[in-house]
PDB file of C-alpha atoms in Angstrom:
ATOM      1  CA  ALA A 125       3.726   6.248  15.800  1.00 76.00           C
ATOM      2  CA  GLN A 126       5.559   4.515  13.042  1.00 83.00           C
ATOM      3  CA  SER A 127       5.172   5.743   9.483  1.00 90.00           C
ATOM      4  CA  VAL A 128       6.657   4.813   6.129  1.00 95.00           C
ATOM      5  CA  THR A 129       7.175   7.186   3.232  1.00 96.00           C
ATOM      6  CA  GLN A 130       7.608   6.003  -0.307  1.00 97.00           C
ATOM      7  CA  LEU A 131       8.694   9.105  -2.111  1.00 90.00           C
ATOM      8  CA  ASP A 132       7.672   8.089  -5.632  1.00 94.00           C
ATOM      9  CA  SER A 133       4.146   7.017  -6.500  1.00 95.00           C
ATOM     10  CA  GLN A 134       5.228   5.811  -9.937  1.00 97.00           C
ATOM     11  CA  VAL A 135       8.614   5.037 -11.467  1.00 97.00           C
ATOM     12  CA  PRO A 136       8.784   4.498 -15.241  1.00 97.00           C
ATOM     13  CA  VAL A 137      11.917   2.800 -16.530  1.00 97.00           C
ATOM     14  CA  PHE A 138      13.051   1.084 -19.699  1.00 97.00           C
ATOM     15  CA  GLU A 139      13.720  -2.622 -19.800  1.00 97.00           C
ATOM     16  CA  GLU A 140      17.268  -3.630 -18.762  1.00 97.00           C
ATOM     17  CA  ALA A 141      17.840  -0.267 -17.028  1.00 98.00           C
ATOM     18  CA  PRO A 142      18.651  -0.061 -13.302  1.00 98.00           C
ATOM     19  CA  VAL A 143      16.025   1.109 -10.844  1.00 98.00           C
ATOM     20  CA  GLU A 144      15.864   2.383  -7.266  1.00 97.00           C
ATOM     21  CA  LEU A 145      12.634   2.628  -5.282  1.00 98.00           C
ATOM     22  CA  ARG A 146      12.947   4.846  -2.242  1.00 97.00           C
ATOM     23  CA  CYS A 147      11.647   4.183   1.258  1.00 97.00           C
ATOM     24  CA  ASN A 148      12.073   6.160   4.461  1.00 96.00           C
ATOM     25  CA  TYR A 149      10.660   5.290   7.864  1.00 94.00           C
ATOM     26  CA  SER A 150      10.177   7.331  10.992  1.00 89.00           C
ATOM     27  CA  SER A 151      11.546   5.693  14.067  1.00 73.00           C
ATOM     28  CA  SER A 152      14.482   5.813  16.374  1.00 63.00           C
ATOM     29  CA  VAL A 153      13.790   2.388  17.808  1.00 74.00           C
ATOM     30  CA  SER A 154      14.946  -0.926  16.447  1.00 80.00           C
ATOM     31  CA  VAL A 155      12.873  -2.024  13.507  1.00 86.00           C
ATOM     32  CA  TYR A 156      12.437  -4.820  11.038  1.00 90.00           C
ATOM     33  CA  LEU A 157      12.109  -3.725   7.415  1.00 93.00           C
ATOM     34  CA  PHE A 158      10.441  -5.421   4.469  1.00 95.00           C
ATOM     35  CA  TRP A 159       9.763  -4.966   0.787  1.00 97.00           C
ATOM     36  CA  TYR A 160       6.712  -6.632  -0.757  1.00 97.00           C
ATOM     37  CA  VAL A 161       5.564  -6.841  -4.372  1.00 97.00           C
ATOM     38  CA  GLN A 162       1.942  -6.963  -5.499  1.00 95.00           C
ATOM     39  CA  TYR A 163       0.983  -8.027  -9.019  1.00 92.00           C
ATOM     40  CA  PRO A 164      -2.449  -7.011 -10.336  1.00 87.00           C
ATOM     41  CA  ASN A 165      -5.337  -8.692  -8.529  1.00 80.00           C
ATOM     42  CA  GLN A 166      -3.015 -10.629  -6.247  1.00 84.00           C
ATOM     43  CA  GLY A 167      -1.844 -10.577  -2.652  1.00 88.00           C
ATOM     44  CA  LEU A 168       1.559  -9.514  -1.398  1.00 93.00           C
ATOM     45  CA  GLN A 169       4.758 -11.455  -1.958  1.00 94.00           C
ATOM     46  CA  LEU A 170       7.849 -10.865   0.159  1.00 94.00           C
ATOM     47  CA  LEU A 171      10.867  -9.689  -1.846  1.00 96.00           C
ATOM     48  CA  LEU A 172      13.335  -9.278   1.015  1.00 95.00           C
ATOM     49  CA  LYS A 173      13.672  -8.326   4.657  1.00 93.00           C
ATOM     50  CA  TYR A 174      16.134  -6.773   7.064  1.00 92.00           C
ATOM     51  CA  LEU A 175      16.145  -8.130  10.606  1.00 89.00           C
ATOM     52  CA  SER A 176      19.719  -7.509  11.740  1.00 86.00           C
ATOM     53  CA  GLY A 177      23.314  -7.931  10.644  1.00 86.00           C
ATOM     54  CA  SER A 178      24.568  -6.924   7.213  1.00 88.00           C
ATOM     55  CA  THR A 179      22.943  -3.755   5.959  1.00 89.00           C
ATOM     56  CA  LEU A 180      22.868  -5.020   2.367  1.00 95.00           C
ATOM     57  CA  VAL A 181      20.064  -7.505   1.930  1.00 95.00           C
ATOM     58  CA  LYS A 182      19.532  -9.650  -1.162  1.00 96.00           C
ATOM     59  CA  GLY A 183      16.106 -10.937  -2.110  1.00 94.00           C
ATOM     60  CA  ILE A 184      14.295 -12.782  -4.822  1.00 93.00           C
ATOM     61  CA  ASN A 185      14.180 -11.903  -8.521  1.00 92.00           C
ATOM     62  CA  GLY A 186      17.530 -10.053  -8.374  1.00 95.00           C
ATOM     63  CA  PHE A 187      16.359  -7.337  -5.974  1.00 97.00           C
ATOM     64  CA  GLU A 188      18.456  -5.978  -3.119  1.00 97.00           C
ATOM     65  CA  ALA A 189      18.045  -3.257  -0.493  1.00 97.00           C
ATOM     66  CA  GLU A 190      20.329  -1.342   1.811  1.00 95.00           C
ATOM     67  CA  PHE A 191      19.440  -0.438   5.380  1.00 93.00           C
ATOM     68  CA  ASN A 192      20.746   2.969   6.407  1.00 92.00           C
ATOM     69  CA  LYS A 193      20.066   3.621  10.066  1.00 89.00           C
ATOM     70  CA  SER A 194      21.361   7.196  10.142  1.00 90.00           C
ATOM     71  CA  GLN A 195      19.104   8.184   7.254  1.00 91.00           C
ATOM     72  CA  THR A 196      16.257   5.862   8.315  1.00 92.00           C
ATOM     73  CA  SER A 197      16.059   4.564   4.770  1.00 94.00           C
ATOM     74  CA  PHE A 198      15.655   1.174   3.119  1.00 96.00           C
ATOM     75  CA  HIS A 199      15.854   1.742  -0.634  1.00 97.00           C
ATOM     76  CA  LEU A 200      15.168  -1.114  -3.055  1.00 98.00           C
ATOM     77  CA  ARG A 201      17.383  -1.608  -6.109  1.00 98.00           C
ATOM     78  CA  LYS A 202      17.684  -3.826  -9.144  1.00 98.00           C
ATOM     79  CA  PRO A 203      20.548  -3.490 -11.644  1.00 97.00           C
ATOM     80  CA  SER A 204      18.519  -4.547 -14.693  1.00 97.00           C
ATOM     81  CA  VAL A 205      14.721  -4.708 -14.784  1.00 97.00           C
ATOM     82  CA  HIS A 206      12.454  -6.876 -16.914  1.00 97.00           C
ATOM     83  CA  ILE A 207       8.968  -6.278 -18.261  1.00 96.00           C
ATOM     84  CA  SER A 208       7.742  -8.834 -15.745  1.00 95.00           C
ATOM     85  CA  ASP A 209       8.886  -6.584 -12.860  1.00 96.00           C
ATOM     86  CA  THR A 210       5.996  -4.225 -13.603  1.00 96.00           C
ATOM     87  CA  ALA A 211       4.017  -4.241 -10.357  1.00 97.00           C
ATOM     88  CA  GLU A 212       3.279  -2.297  -7.168  1.00 97.00           C
ATOM     89  CA  TYR A 213       6.025  -2.322  -4.553  1.00 98.00           C
ATOM     90  CA  PHE A 214       5.406  -1.711  -0.867  1.00 98.00           C
ATOM     91  CA  CYS A 215       7.896  -0.924   1.859  1.00 97.00           C
ATOM     92  CA  ALA A 216       6.860  -1.963   5.373  1.00 95.00           C
ATOM     93  CA  VAL A 217       8.220  -1.670   8.895  1.00 92.00           C
ATOM     94  CA  SER A 218       7.511  -3.289  12.224  1.00 88.00           C
ATOM     95  CA  ASP A 219       9.179  -2.416  15.490  1.00 79.00           C
ATOM     96  CA  HIS A 220      10.523  -5.006  17.869  1.00 72.00           C
ATOM     97  CA  SER A 221       7.824  -4.343  20.469  1.00 73.00           C
ATOM     98  CA  SER A 222       4.909  -5.066  18.123  1.00 69.00           C
ATOM     99  CA  SER A 223       6.374  -7.662  15.819  1.00 65.00           C
ATOM    100  CA  TYR A 224       4.135  -9.009  13.072  1.00 77.00           C
ATOM    101  CA  LYS A 225       2.201  -5.708  12.920  1.00 88.00           C
ATOM    102  CA  LEU A 226       3.306  -4.190   9.645  1.00 92.00           C
ATOM    103  CA  ILE A 227       3.067  -0.499   8.805  1.00 93.00           C
ATOM    104  CA  PHE A 228       3.072  -0.028   5.039  1.00 96.00           C
ATOM    105  CA  GLY A 229       3.970   2.831   2.773  1.00 96.00           C
ATOM    106  CA  SER A 230       1.572   3.979   0.071  1.00 96.00           C
ATOM    107  CA  GLY A 231       3.373   2.016  -2.599  1.00 97.00           C
ATOM    108  CA  THR A 232       5.398   2.710  -5.727  1.00 98.00           C
ATOM    109  CA  ARG A 233       4.196   1.519  -9.102  1.00 97.00           C
ATOM    110  CA  LEU A 234       7.136   0.310 -11.180  1.00 97.00           C
ATOM    111  CA  LEU A 235       6.318   0.539 -14.881  1.00 97.00           C
ATOM    112  CA  VAL A 236       8.867  -1.176 -17.112  1.00 97.00           C
ATOM    113  CA  ARG A 237       8.695  -0.201 -20.757  1.00 96.00           C
ATOM    114  CA  PRO A 238      10.208  -2.112 -23.707  1.00 95.00           C
TER     115      PRO A 238
ATOM    116  CA  ASP B 130       2.039 -27.237   1.472  1.00 63.00           C
ATOM    117  CA  ALA B 131      -0.960 -24.946   1.112  1.00 73.00           C
ATOM    118  CA  GLY B 132      -0.325 -21.278   1.582  1.00 91.00           C
ATOM    119  CA  VAL B 133      -2.757 -18.777   3.030  1.00 95.00           C
ATOM    120  CA  THR B 134      -6.227 -19.112   1.571  1.00 96.00           C
ATOM    121  CA  GLN B 135      -9.099 -16.647   1.721  1.00 97.00           C
ATOM    122  CA  SER B 136     -12.756 -16.835   0.824  1.00 96.00           C
ATOM    123  CA  PRO B 137     -14.678 -15.556  -0.940  1.00 96.00           C
ATOM    124  CA  THR B 138     -12.613 -14.002  -3.714  1.00 95.00           C
ATOM    125  CA  HIS B 139     -15.113 -11.258  -4.437  1.00 96.00           C
ATOM    126  CA  LEU B 140     -18.134  -9.967  -2.592  1.00 96.00           C
ATOM    127  CA  ILE B 141     -20.727  -7.285  -3.273  1.00 98.00           C
ATOM    128  CA  LYS B 142     -22.770  -5.935  -0.388  1.00 97.00           C
ATOM    129  CA  THR B 143     -25.169  -3.063   0.223  1.00 97.00           C
ATOM    130  CA  ARG B 144     -24.653  -0.260   2.734  1.00 98.00           C
ATOM    131  CA  GLY B 145     -25.806  -1.245   6.204  1.00 97.00           C
ATOM    132  CA  GLN B 146     -25.336  -4.956   5.651  1.00 98.00           C
ATOM    133  CA  GLN B 147     -22.922  -7.214   7.486  1.00 98.00           C
ATOM    134  CA  VAL B 148     -20.146  -9.316   5.952  1.00 98.00           C
ATOM    135  CA  THR B 149     -17.907 -12.182   7.055  1.00 98.00           C
ATOM    136  CA  LEU B 150     -14.574 -12.944   5.416  1.00 98.00           C
ATOM    137  CA  ARG B 151     -12.590 -16.103   6.059  1.00 98.00           C
ATOM    138  CA  CYS B 152      -8.920 -16.995   6.189  1.00 98.00           C
ATOM    139  CA  SER B 153      -6.976 -20.228   6.610  1.00 97.00           C
ATOM    140  CA  PRO B 154      -3.344 -19.725   7.615  1.00 96.00           C
ATOM    141  CA  LYS B 155      -0.310 -21.399   6.134  1.00 94.00           C
ATOM    142  CA  SER B 156       0.323 -24.834   7.581  1.00 92.00           C
ATOM    143  CA  GLY B 157       2.247 -24.589  10.857  1.00 90.00           C
ATOM    144  CA  HIS B 158       1.339 -20.964  11.522  1.00 92.00           C
ATOM    145  CA  ASP B 159      -0.587 -19.901  14.614  1.00 92.00           C
ATOM    146  CA  THR B 160      -1.183 -16.178  14.136  1.00 93.00           C
ATOM    147  CA  VAL B 161      -3.483 -14.380  11.715  1.00 96.00           C
ATOM    148  CA  SER B 162      -3.439 -10.674  10.917  1.00 96.00           C
ATOM    149  CA  TRP B 163      -5.971  -8.773   8.834  1.00 98.00           C
ATOM    150  CA  TYR B 164      -5.262  -5.761   6.638  1.00 97.00           C
ATOM    151  CA  GLN B 165      -7.470  -3.420   4.622  1.00 98.00           C
ATOM    152  CA  GLN B 166      -6.108  -2.122   1.322  1.00 96.00           C
ATOM    153  CA  ALA B 167      -8.138   0.675  -0.231  1.00 95.00           C
ATOM    154  CA  LEU B 168      -7.682   1.350  -3.916  1.00 91.00           C
ATOM    155  CA  GLY B 169      -4.338   2.975  -4.643  1.00 89.00           C
ATOM    156  CA  GLN B 170      -3.121   2.733  -1.054  1.00 92.00           C
ATOM    157  CA  GLY B 171      -0.940   0.517   1.053  1.00 94.00           C
ATOM    158  CA  PRO B 172      -2.456  -2.084   3.365  1.00 96.00           C
ATOM    159  CA  GLN B 173      -3.553  -0.896   6.807  1.00 97.00           C
ATOM    160  CA  PHE B 174      -3.411  -3.155   9.853  1.00 96.00           C
ATOM    161  CA  ILE B 175      -6.835  -3.992  11.282  1.00 97.00           C
ATOM    162  CA  PHE B 176      -6.053  -6.539  14.013  1.00 96.00           C
ATOM    163  CA  GLN B 177      -4.201  -9.722  14.844  1.00 95.00           C
ATOM    164  CA  TYR B 178      -5.320 -12.965  16.459  1.00 95.00           C
ATOM    165  CA  TYR B 179      -3.243 -15.416  18.438  1.00 93.00           C
ATOM    166  CA  GLU B 180      -4.462 -18.203  20.718  1.00 92.00           C
ATOM    167  CA  GLU B 181      -8.034 -17.273  19.792  1.00 93.00           C
ATOM    168  CA  GLU B 182      -7.668 -13.762  21.215  1.00 94.00           C
ATOM    169  CA  GLU B 183      -7.192 -10.343  19.686  1.00 93.00           C
ATOM    170  CA  ARG B 184      -3.553  -9.541  20.336  1.00 91.00           C
ATOM    171  CA  GLN B 185      -3.111  -6.179  18.640  1.00 90.00           C
ATOM    172  CA  ARG B 186      -5.512  -3.757  17.006  1.00 93.00           C
ATOM    173  CA  GLY B 187      -5.089  -0.928  14.545  1.00 93.00           C
ATOM    174  CA  ASN B 188      -7.127   2.246  14.271  1.00 94.00           C
ATOM    175  CA  PHE B 189     -10.397   0.704  13.118  1.00 97.00           C
ATOM    176  CA  PRO B 190     -13.878   1.137  14.645  1.00 96.00           C
ATOM    177  CA  ASP B 191     -15.673  -1.540  16.626  1.00 96.00           C
ATOM    178  CA  ARG B 192     -17.721  -2.378  13.529  1.00 97.00           C
ATOM    179  CA  PHE B 193     -14.699  -4.470  12.615  1.00 98.00           C
ATOM    180  CA  SER B 194     -14.452  -7.608  14.697  1.00 97.00           C
ATOM    181  CA  GLY B 195     -12.839 -10.969  14.353  1.00 97.00           C
ATOM    182  CA  HIS B 196     -12.479 -14.449  15.605  1.00 96.00           C
ATOM    183  CA  GLN B 197      -9.887 -17.192  15.583  1.00 97.00           C
ATOM    184  CA  PHE B 198     -10.815 -20.840  15.782  1.00 96.00           C
ATOM    185  CA  PRO B 199      -8.904 -23.705  17.463  1.00 96.00           C
ATOM    186  CA  ASN B 200      -7.534 -24.761  14.057  1.00 94.00           C
ATOM    187  CA  TYR B 201      -6.018 -21.235  13.737  1.00 95.00           C
ATOM    188  CA  SER B 202      -8.345 -20.168  10.914  1.00 97.00           C
ATOM    189  CA  SER B 203      -9.918 -16.759  11.303  1.00 98.00           C
ATOM    190  CA  GLU B 204     -12.912 -14.648  10.367  1.00 98.00           C
ATOM    191  CA  LEU B 205     -13.226 -10.922   9.878  1.00 98.00           C
ATOM    192  CA  ASN B 206     -16.679  -9.456  10.444  1.00 98.00           C
ATOM    193  CA  VAL B 207     -17.746  -5.976   9.426  1.00 98.00           C
ATOM    194  CA  ASN B 208     -21.120  -4.628  10.566  1.00 97.00           C
ATOM    195  CA  ALA B 209     -23.142  -1.696   9.232  1.00 97.00           C
ATOM    196  CA  LEU B 210     -21.146  -1.504   6.029  1.00 98.00           C
ATOM    197  CA  LEU B 211     -20.216   1.896   4.647  1.00 98.00           C
ATOM    198  CA  LEU B 212     -19.212   2.790   1.109  1.00 97.00           C
ATOM    199  CA  GLY B 213     -15.731   3.506   2.480  1.00 97.00           C
ATOM    200  CA  ASP B 214     -15.356  -0.124   3.531  1.00 98.00           C
ATOM    201  CA  SER B 215     -14.924  -1.066  -0.126  1.00 98.00           C
ATOM    202  CA  ALA B 216     -11.398  -2.453  -0.336  1.00 97.00           C
ATOM    203  CA  LEU B 217      -9.207  -5.508  -0.730  1.00 96.00           C
ATOM    204  CA  TYR B 218      -9.030  -7.351   2.580  1.00 97.00           C
ATOM    205  CA  LEU B 219      -5.813  -9.258   3.075  1.00 97.00           C
ATOM    206  CA  CYS B 220      -5.099 -11.969   5.574  1.00 96.00           C
ATOM    207  CA  ALA B 221      -1.550 -12.763   6.652  1.00 95.00           C
ATOM    208  CA  SER B 222      -0.299 -15.630   8.766  1.00 94.00           C
ATOM    209  CA  SER B 223       2.845 -16.039  10.832  1.00 91.00           C
ATOM    210  CA  LEU B 224       4.356 -18.135  13.589  1.00 88.00           C
ATOM    211  CA  ILE B 225       4.770 -16.388  16.927  1.00 80.00           C
ATOM    212  CA  GLY B 226       8.323 -16.916  18.137  1.00 74.00           C
ATOM    213  CA  GLY B 227       9.534 -17.800  14.690  1.00 71.00           C
ATOM    214  CA  SER B 228      12.922 -16.368  13.855  1.00 70.00           C
ATOM    215  CA  ASP B 229      12.024 -15.095  10.397  1.00 74.00           C
ATOM    216  CA  TYR B 230       9.352 -12.541  11.486  1.00 77.00           C
ATOM    217  CA  GLU B 231       7.792 -13.166   8.109  1.00 83.00           C
ATOM    218  CA  GLN B 232       4.116 -12.848   7.290  1.00 88.00           C
ATOM    219  CA  TYR B 233       2.635 -14.773   4.414  1.00 91.00           C
ATOM    220  CA  PHE B 234      -0.255 -13.077   2.645  1.00 94.00           C
ATOM    221  CA  GLY B 235      -3.293 -14.585   1.029  1.00 95.00           C
ATOM    222  CA  PRO B 236      -4.716 -13.412  -2.310  1.00 94.00           C
ATOM    223  CA  GLY B 237      -7.313 -11.236  -0.614  1.00 95.00           C
ATOM    224  CA  THR B 238     -11.072 -10.732  -0.723  1.00 97.00           C
ATOM    225  CA  ARG B 239     -12.321  -7.847  -2.830  1.00 96.00           C
ATOM    226  CA  LEU B 240     -15.295  -6.259  -1.046  1.00 98.00           C
ATOM    227  CA  THR B 241     -17.493  -3.791  -2.913  1.00 98.00           C
ATOM    228  CA  VAL B 242     -20.135  -1.877  -0.968  1.00 98.00           C
ATOM    229  CA  THR B 243     -22.867  -0.248  -3.050  1.00 97.00           C
TER     230      THR B 243
END
């Protein structure tokens, strides 16, 4: 069965510093990969997705992620964070045979300090 | 263009009671998936409805059931509520056969079981 591991439960960072949120998935089959953001008391908003093609994916709000098949990773990065980026970030995977069924990681809380 | 809507926003129930949550998908979408997000955890897939039938199901007991109506809206029913059913219930809609494989999430219903 598919699983997603987000290695850091919380990442504190100062404003304007770069950040990387780590995500690893367990699968040898073809997968689709997603990063979602959740602000307090809200639903999930899609940041970016990898379906195929270029392994570097750019999303909204200046975020990007790199798909690494050999390491089964899909780490999220931003070169300079803002206070408003403080939120919970979830990595998710679905395999091609059960598309639209997302398996989520446990989340990483990004805490941006002034 | 209305996004995914869910009702009610909050709900308080007593153990043993039954609850019904509602979801209207994004315009043009035909598939609805339900997720349970316990406090401090990532969302977990409950089930998915397409063409008024349950298409996929996660590892949830039969107390969790659903329905999809001809207008694609959906209900999630939970019987014999347990304290552990307290969570944020998220609805996501998508278009089967769409090339973006993207799910759009609603704001969720916060269920508290006392």
